[in-house]
Coordinates of N, CA and C in Angstrom, one line a residue:
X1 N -0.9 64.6 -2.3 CA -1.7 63.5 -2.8 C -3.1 63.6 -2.2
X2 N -4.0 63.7 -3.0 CA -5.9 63.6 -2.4 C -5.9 62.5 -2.1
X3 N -6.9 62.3 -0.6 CA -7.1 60.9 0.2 C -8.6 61.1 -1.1
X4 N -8.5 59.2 -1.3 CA -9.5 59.1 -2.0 C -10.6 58.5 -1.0
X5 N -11.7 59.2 -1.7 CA -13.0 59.3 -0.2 C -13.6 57.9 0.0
X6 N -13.9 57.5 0.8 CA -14.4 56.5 1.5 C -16.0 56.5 1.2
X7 N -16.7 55.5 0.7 CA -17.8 55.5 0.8 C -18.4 54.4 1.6
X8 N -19.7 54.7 2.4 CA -20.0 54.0 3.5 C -21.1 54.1 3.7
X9 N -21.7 53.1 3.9 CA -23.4 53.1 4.3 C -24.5 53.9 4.3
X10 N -25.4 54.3 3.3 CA -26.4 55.1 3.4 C -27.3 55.6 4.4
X11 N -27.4 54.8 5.6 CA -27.9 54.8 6.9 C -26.9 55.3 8.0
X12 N -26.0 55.5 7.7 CA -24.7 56.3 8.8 C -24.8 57.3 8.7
X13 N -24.6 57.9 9.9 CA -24.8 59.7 10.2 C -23.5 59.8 10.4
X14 N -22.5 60.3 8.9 CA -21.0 60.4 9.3 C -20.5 61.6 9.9
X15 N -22.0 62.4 10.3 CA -21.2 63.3 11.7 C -21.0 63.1 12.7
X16 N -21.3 61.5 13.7 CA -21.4 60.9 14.5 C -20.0 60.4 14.4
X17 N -18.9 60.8 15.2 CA -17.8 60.0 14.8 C -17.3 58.9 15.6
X18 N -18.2 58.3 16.4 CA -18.3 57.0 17.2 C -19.5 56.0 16.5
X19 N -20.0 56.7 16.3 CA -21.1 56.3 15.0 C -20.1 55.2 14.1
X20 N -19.6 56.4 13.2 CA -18.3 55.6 12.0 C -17.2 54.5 12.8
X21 N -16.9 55.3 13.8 CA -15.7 53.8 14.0 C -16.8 52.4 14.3
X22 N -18.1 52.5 15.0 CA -18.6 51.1 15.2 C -19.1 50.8 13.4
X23 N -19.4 51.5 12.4 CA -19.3 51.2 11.2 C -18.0 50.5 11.0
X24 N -17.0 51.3 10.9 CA -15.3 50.5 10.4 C -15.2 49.4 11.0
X25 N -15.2 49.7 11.9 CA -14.1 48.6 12.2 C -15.2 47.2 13.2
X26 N -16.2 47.6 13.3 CA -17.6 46.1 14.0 C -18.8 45.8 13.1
X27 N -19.4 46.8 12.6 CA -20.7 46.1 12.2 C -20.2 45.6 11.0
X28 N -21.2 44.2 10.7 CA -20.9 43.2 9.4 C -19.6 42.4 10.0
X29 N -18.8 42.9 10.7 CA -18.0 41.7 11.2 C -18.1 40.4 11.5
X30 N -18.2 39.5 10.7 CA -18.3 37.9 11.6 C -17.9 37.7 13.2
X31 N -18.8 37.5 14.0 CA -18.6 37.2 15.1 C -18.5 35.9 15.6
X32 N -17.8 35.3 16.5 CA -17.8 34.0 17.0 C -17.7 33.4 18.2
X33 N -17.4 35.3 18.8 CA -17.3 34.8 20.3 C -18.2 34.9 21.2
X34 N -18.6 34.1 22.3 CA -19.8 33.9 22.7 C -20.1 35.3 23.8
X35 N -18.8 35.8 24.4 CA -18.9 36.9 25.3 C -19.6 38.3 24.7
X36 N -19.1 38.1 23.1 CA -19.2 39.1 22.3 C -20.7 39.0 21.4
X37 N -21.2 38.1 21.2 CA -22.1 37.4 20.7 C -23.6 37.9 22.0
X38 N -22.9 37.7 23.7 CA -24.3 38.3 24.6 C -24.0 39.6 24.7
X39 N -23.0 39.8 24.5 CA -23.2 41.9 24.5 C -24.3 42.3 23.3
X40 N -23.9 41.5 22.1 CA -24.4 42.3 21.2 C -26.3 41.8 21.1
X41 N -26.3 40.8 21.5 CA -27.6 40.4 22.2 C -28.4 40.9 22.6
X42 N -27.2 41.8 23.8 CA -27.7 43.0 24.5 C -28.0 43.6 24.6
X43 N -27.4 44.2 23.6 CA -27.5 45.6 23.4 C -28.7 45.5 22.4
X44 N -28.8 44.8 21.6 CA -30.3 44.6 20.2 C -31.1 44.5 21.1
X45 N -30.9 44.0 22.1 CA -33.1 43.7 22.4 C -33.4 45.0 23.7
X46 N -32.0 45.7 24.4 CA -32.6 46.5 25.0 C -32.5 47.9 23.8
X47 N -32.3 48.2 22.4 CA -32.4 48.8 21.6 C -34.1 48.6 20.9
X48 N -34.7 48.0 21.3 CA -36.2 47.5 20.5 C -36.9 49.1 21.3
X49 N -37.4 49.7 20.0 CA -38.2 51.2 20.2 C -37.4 52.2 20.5
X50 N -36.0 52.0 20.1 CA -35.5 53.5 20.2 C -34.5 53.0 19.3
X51 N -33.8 54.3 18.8 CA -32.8 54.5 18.5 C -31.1 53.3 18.4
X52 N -30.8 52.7 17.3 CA -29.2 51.9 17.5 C -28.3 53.0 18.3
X53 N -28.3 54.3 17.8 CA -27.5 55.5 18.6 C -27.8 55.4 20.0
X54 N -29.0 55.6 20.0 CA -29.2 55.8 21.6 C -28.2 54.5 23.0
X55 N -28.4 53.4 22.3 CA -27.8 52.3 22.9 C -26.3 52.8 22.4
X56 N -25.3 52.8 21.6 CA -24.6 52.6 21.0 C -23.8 53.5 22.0
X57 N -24.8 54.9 22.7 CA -23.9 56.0 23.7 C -23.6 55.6 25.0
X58 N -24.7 54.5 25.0 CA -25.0 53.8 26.6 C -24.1 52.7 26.6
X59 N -23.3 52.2 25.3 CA -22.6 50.7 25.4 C -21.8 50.7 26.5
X60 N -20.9 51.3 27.0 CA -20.0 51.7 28.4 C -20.7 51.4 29.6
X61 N -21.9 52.2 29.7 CA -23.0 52.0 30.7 C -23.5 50.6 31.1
X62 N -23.8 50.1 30.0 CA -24.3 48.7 29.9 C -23.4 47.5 30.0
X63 N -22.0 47.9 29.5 CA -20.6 47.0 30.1 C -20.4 47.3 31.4
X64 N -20.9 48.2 32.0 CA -20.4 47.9 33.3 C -21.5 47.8 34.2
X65 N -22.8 47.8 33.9 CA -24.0 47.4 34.5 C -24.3 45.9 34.5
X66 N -23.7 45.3 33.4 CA -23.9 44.0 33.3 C -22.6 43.2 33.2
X67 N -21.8 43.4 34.0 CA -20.4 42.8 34.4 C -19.8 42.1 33.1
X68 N -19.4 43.6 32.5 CA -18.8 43.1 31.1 C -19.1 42.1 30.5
X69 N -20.2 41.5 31.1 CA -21.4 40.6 29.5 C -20.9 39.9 29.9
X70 N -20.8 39.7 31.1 CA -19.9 37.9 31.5 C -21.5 36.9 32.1
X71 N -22.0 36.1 30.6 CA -23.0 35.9 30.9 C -23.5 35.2 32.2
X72 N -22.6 34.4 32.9 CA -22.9 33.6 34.0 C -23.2 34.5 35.5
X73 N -22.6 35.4 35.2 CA -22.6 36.2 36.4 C -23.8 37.3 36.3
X74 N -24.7 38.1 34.9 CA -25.4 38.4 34.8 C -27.2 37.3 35.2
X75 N -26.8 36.0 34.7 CA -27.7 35.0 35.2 C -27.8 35.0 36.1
X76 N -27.1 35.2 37.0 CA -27.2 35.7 39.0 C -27.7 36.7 39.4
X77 N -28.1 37.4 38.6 CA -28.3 38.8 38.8 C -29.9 38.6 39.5
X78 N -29.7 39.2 41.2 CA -31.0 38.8 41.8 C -31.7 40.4 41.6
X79 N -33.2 40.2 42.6 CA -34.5 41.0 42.2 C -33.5 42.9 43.1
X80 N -32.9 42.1 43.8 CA -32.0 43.5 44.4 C -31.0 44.6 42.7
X81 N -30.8 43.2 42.4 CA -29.3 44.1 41.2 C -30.7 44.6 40.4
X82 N -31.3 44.2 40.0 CA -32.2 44.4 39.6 C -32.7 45.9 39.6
X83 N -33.5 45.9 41.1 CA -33.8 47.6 41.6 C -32.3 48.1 41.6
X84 N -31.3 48.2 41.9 CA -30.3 49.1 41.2 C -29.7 49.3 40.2
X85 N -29.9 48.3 39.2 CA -30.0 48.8 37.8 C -31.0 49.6 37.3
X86 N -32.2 49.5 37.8 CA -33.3 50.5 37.5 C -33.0 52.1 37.8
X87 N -32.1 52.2 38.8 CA -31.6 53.2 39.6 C -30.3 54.0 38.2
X88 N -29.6 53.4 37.4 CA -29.0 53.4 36.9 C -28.5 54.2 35.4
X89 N -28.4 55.1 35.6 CA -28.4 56.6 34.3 C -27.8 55.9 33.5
X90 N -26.8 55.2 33.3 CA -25.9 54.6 32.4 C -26.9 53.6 31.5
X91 N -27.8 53.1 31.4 CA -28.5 52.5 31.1 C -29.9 52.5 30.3
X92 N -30.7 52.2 29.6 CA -32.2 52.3 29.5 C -32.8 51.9 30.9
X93 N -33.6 52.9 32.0 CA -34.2 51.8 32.4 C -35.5 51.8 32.7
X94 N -35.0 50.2 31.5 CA -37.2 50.0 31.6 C -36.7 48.5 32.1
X95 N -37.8 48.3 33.4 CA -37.9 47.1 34.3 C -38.0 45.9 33.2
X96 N -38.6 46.2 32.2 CA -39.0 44.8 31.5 C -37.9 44.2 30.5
X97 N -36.8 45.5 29.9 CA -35.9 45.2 29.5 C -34.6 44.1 30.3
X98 N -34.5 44.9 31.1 CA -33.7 44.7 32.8 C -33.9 43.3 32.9
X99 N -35.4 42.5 33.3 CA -35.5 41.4 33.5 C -35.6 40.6 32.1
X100 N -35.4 41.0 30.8 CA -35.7 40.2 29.9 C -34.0 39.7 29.9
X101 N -33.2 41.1 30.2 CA -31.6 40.6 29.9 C -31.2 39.3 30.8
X102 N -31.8 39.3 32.3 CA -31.4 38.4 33.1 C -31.7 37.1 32.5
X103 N -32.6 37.4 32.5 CA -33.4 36.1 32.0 C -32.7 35.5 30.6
X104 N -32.8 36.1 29.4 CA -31.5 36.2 28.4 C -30.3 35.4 28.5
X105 N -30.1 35.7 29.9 CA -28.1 35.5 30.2 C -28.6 33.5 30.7
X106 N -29.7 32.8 30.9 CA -29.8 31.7 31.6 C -30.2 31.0 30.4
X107 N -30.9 31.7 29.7 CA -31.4 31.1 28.2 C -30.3 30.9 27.3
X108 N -29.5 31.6 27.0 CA -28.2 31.8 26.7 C -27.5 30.7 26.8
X109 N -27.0 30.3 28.4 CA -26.2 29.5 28.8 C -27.2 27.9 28.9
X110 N -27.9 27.6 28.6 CA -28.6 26.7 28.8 C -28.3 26.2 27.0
X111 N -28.4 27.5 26.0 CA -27.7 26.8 24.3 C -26.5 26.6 24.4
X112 N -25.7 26.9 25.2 CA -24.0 26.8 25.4 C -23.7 25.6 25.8
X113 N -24.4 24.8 26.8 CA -24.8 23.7 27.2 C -24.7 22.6 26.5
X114 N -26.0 23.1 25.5 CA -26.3 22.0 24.3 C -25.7 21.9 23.3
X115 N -25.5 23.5 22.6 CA -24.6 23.0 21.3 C -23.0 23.5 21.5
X116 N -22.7 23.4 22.9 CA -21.1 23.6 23.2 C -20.6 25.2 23.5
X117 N -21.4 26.2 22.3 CA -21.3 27.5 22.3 C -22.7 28.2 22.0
X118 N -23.1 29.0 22.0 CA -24.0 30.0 21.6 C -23.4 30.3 20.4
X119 N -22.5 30.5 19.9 CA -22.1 30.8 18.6 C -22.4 29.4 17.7
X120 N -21.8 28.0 17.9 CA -22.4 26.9 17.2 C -24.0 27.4 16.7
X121 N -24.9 27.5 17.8 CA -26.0 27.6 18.1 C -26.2 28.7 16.6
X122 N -25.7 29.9 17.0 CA -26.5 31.3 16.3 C -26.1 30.9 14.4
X123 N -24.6 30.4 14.3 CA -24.3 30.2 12.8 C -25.0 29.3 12.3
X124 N -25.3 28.2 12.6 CA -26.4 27.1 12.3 C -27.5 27.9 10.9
X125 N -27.7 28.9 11.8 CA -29.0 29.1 11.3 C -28.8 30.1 9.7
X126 N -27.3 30.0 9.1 CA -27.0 30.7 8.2 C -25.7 29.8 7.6
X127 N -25.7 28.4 7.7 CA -25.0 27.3 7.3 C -23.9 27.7 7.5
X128 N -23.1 28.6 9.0 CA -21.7 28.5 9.6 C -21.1 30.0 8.6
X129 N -21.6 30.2 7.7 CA -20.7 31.4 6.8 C -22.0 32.6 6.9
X130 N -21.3 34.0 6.7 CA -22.0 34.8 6.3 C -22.7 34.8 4.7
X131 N -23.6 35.6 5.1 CA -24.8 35.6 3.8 C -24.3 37.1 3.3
X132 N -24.4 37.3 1.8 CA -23.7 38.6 1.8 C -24.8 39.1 0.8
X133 N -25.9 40.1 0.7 CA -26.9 40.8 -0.3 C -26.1 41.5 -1.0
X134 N -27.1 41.9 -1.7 CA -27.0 43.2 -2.9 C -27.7 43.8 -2.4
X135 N -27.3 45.1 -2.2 CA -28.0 45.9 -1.5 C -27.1 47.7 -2.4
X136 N -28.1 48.1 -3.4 CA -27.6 49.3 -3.9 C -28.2 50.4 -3.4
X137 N -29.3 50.2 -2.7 CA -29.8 51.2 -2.0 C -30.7 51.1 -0.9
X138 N -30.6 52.3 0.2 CA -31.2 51.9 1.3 C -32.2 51.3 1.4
X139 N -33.7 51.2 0.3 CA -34.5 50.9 0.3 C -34.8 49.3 0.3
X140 N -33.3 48.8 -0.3 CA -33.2 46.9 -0.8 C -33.1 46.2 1.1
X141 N -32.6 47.4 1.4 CA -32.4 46.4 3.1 C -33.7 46.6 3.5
X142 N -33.6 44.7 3.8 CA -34.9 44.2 4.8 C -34.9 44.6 5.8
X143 N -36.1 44.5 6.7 CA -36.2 44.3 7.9 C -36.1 43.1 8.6
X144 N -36.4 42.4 7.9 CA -36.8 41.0 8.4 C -36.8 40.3 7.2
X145 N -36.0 39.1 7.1 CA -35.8 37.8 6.5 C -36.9 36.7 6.9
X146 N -36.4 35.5 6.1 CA -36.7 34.4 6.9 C -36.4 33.5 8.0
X147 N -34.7 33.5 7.6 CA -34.0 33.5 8.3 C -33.9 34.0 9.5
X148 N -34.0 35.0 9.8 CA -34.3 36.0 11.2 C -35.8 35.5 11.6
X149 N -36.7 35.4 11.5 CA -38.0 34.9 11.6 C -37.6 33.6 11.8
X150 N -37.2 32.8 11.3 CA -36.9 31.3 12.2 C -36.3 31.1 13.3
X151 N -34.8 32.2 13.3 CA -34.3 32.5 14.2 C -34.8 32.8 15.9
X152 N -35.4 34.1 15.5 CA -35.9 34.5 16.6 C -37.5 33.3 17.3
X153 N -37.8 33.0 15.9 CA -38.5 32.0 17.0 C -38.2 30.9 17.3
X154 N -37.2 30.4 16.7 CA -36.5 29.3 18.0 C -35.9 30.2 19.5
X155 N -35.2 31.4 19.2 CA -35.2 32.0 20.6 C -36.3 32.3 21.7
X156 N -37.7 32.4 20.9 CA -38.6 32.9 21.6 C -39.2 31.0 22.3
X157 N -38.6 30.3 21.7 CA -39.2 28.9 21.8 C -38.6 28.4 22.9
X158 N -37.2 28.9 23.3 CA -36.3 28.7 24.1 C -35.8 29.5 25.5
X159 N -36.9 30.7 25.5 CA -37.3 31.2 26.7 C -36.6 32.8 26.3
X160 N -36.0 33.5 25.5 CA -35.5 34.8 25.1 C -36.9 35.3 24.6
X161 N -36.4 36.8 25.5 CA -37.2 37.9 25.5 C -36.8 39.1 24.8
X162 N -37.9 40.2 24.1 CA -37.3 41.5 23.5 C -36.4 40.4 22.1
X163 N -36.6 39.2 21.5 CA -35.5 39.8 20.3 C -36.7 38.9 19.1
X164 N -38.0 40.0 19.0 CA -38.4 39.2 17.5 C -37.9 39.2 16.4
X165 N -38.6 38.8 15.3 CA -37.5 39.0 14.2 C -36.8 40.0 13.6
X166 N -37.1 41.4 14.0 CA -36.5 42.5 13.4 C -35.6 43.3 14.4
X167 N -35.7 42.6 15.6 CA -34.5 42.4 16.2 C -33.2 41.9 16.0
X168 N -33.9 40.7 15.9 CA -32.6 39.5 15.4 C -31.9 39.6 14.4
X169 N -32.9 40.5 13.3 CA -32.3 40.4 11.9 C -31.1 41.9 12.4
X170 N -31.4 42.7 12.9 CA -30.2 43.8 13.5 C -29.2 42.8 13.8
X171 N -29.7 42.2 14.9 CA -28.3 41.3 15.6 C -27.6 40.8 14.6
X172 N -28.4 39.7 13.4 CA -27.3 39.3 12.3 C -26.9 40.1 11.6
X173 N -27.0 41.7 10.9 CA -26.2 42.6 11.1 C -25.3 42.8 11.2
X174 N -25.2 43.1 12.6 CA -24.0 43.3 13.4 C -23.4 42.6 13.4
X175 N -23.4 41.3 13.6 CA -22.0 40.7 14.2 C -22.0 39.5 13.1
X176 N -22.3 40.4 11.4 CA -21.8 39.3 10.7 C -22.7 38.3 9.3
X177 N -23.6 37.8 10.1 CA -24.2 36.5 10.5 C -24.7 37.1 8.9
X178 N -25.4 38.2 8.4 CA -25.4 39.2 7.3 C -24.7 39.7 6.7
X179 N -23.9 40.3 5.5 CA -22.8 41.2 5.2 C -24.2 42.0 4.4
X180 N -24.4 43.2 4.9 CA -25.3 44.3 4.8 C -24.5 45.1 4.2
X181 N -23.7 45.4 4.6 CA -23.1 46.8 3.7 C -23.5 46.9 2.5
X182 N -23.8 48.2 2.0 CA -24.5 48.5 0.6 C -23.2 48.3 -0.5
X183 N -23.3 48.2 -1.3 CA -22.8 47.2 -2.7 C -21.4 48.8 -2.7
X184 N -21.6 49.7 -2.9 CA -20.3 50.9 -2.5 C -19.6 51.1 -1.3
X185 N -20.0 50.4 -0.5 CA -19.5 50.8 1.1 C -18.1 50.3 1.2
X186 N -16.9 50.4 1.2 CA -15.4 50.1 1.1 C -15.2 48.9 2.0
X187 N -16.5 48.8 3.3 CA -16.2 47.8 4.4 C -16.6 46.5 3.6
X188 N -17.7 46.4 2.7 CA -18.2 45.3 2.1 C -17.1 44.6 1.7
X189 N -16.7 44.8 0.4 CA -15.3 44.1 0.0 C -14.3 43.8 0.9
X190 N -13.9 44.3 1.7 CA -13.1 44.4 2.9 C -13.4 43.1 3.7
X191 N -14.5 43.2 4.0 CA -15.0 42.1 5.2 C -15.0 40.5 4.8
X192 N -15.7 40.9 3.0 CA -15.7 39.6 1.9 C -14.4 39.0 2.0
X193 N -13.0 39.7 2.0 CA -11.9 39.4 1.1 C -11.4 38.6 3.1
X194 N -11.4 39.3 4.1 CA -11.0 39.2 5.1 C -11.5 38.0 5.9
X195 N -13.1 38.1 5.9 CA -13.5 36.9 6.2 C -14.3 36.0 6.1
X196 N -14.9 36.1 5.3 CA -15.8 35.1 4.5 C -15.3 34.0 4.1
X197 N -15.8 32.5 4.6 CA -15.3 30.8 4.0 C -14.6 30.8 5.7
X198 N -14.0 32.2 6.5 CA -13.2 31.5 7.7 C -14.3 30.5 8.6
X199 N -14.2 30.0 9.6 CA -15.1 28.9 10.1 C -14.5 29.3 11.4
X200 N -13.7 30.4 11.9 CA -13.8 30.5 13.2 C -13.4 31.9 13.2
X201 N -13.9 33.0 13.7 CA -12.8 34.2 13.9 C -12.8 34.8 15.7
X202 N -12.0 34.8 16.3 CA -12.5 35.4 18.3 C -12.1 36.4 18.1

């Protein structure tokens, strides 16, 4: 019996086979958890001028540089962790990234605060459900919305660094907040039928 072929995002390099599984089985995923919510945070704004791959090799590096994204404990992170994170192969290291994340992790926990989670906080801004496009070819995917542009400047209003709007609009992406998959991609329908209308997924 022929496996019938999988079609999948026009922007994937399916010779990357770490590449594809963060396709399958994470990006467009609805996200809701707040732990998972500052990884991927994380990883978007220290990805601004290079490469999603590039970070995507480093994600290991960066879970364990930044104590598995446990954001209260990165918010401690003094001017010392600091110079040894700089020190740090596993990593990007540019100083300004470094201290944008610390700083990140206090800004972070200061919306957790107010609206109970960082996740309350980030769905708000896309009425609690994913937004799902039409998107038949690479060229229909934005860069930037409005949505992402309001977004990030309430984050920029609120003391977050590295994530303007074509940042943010990756971040919603990723973890959901968007269903980006191109209109053939087998994850689209998948993620539609799975989770779309849920109101909570961890």
């Amino acid at each position: 019996m022929i496996e019938q072929v999988k079609h999948r995002c026009p922007w994937l390099d399916t010779t990357k086979s770490d590449y594809v599984i963060y396709h399958d089985e994470e990006w467009g995923v609805p996200l809701y958890n707040d732990t998972k919510l500052f990884e991927f945070i994380t990883l978007e704004s220290a990805q601004a001028g290079l490469s999603w791959y590039t970070i995507l090799k480093k994600r290991d590096g960066y879970k364990k540089a930044f104590a598995n994204f446990d954001v209260q404990k990165v918010a401690e992170f003094t001017p010392d962790d600091i110079d040894q994170l700089m020190l740090n192969e596993g990593i990007v290291r540019n100083r300004l990234k470094i201290v944008a994340t610390v700083n990140n992790a206090k800004c972070f926990i200061k919306i957790q605060k107010e609206f109970g989670s960082f996740s309350n906080y980030q769905w708000q801004f896309v009425g609690g459900k994913p937004l799902v496009s039409n998107l038949n070819n690479i060229e229909d995917t934005p860069a930037i919305t409005e949505v992402s542009t309001a977004f990030a400047k309430d984050l920029k209003k609120r003391g977050f660094k590295f994530l303007g709007p074509t940042t943010v609009y990756a971040h919603m992406q990723a973890c959901g907040m968007v269903n980006d998959h191109s209109n053939d991609c087998f994850r689209k329908e998948k993620i539609i039928s799975e989770y779309l209308g849920l109101t909570l997924w961890l």
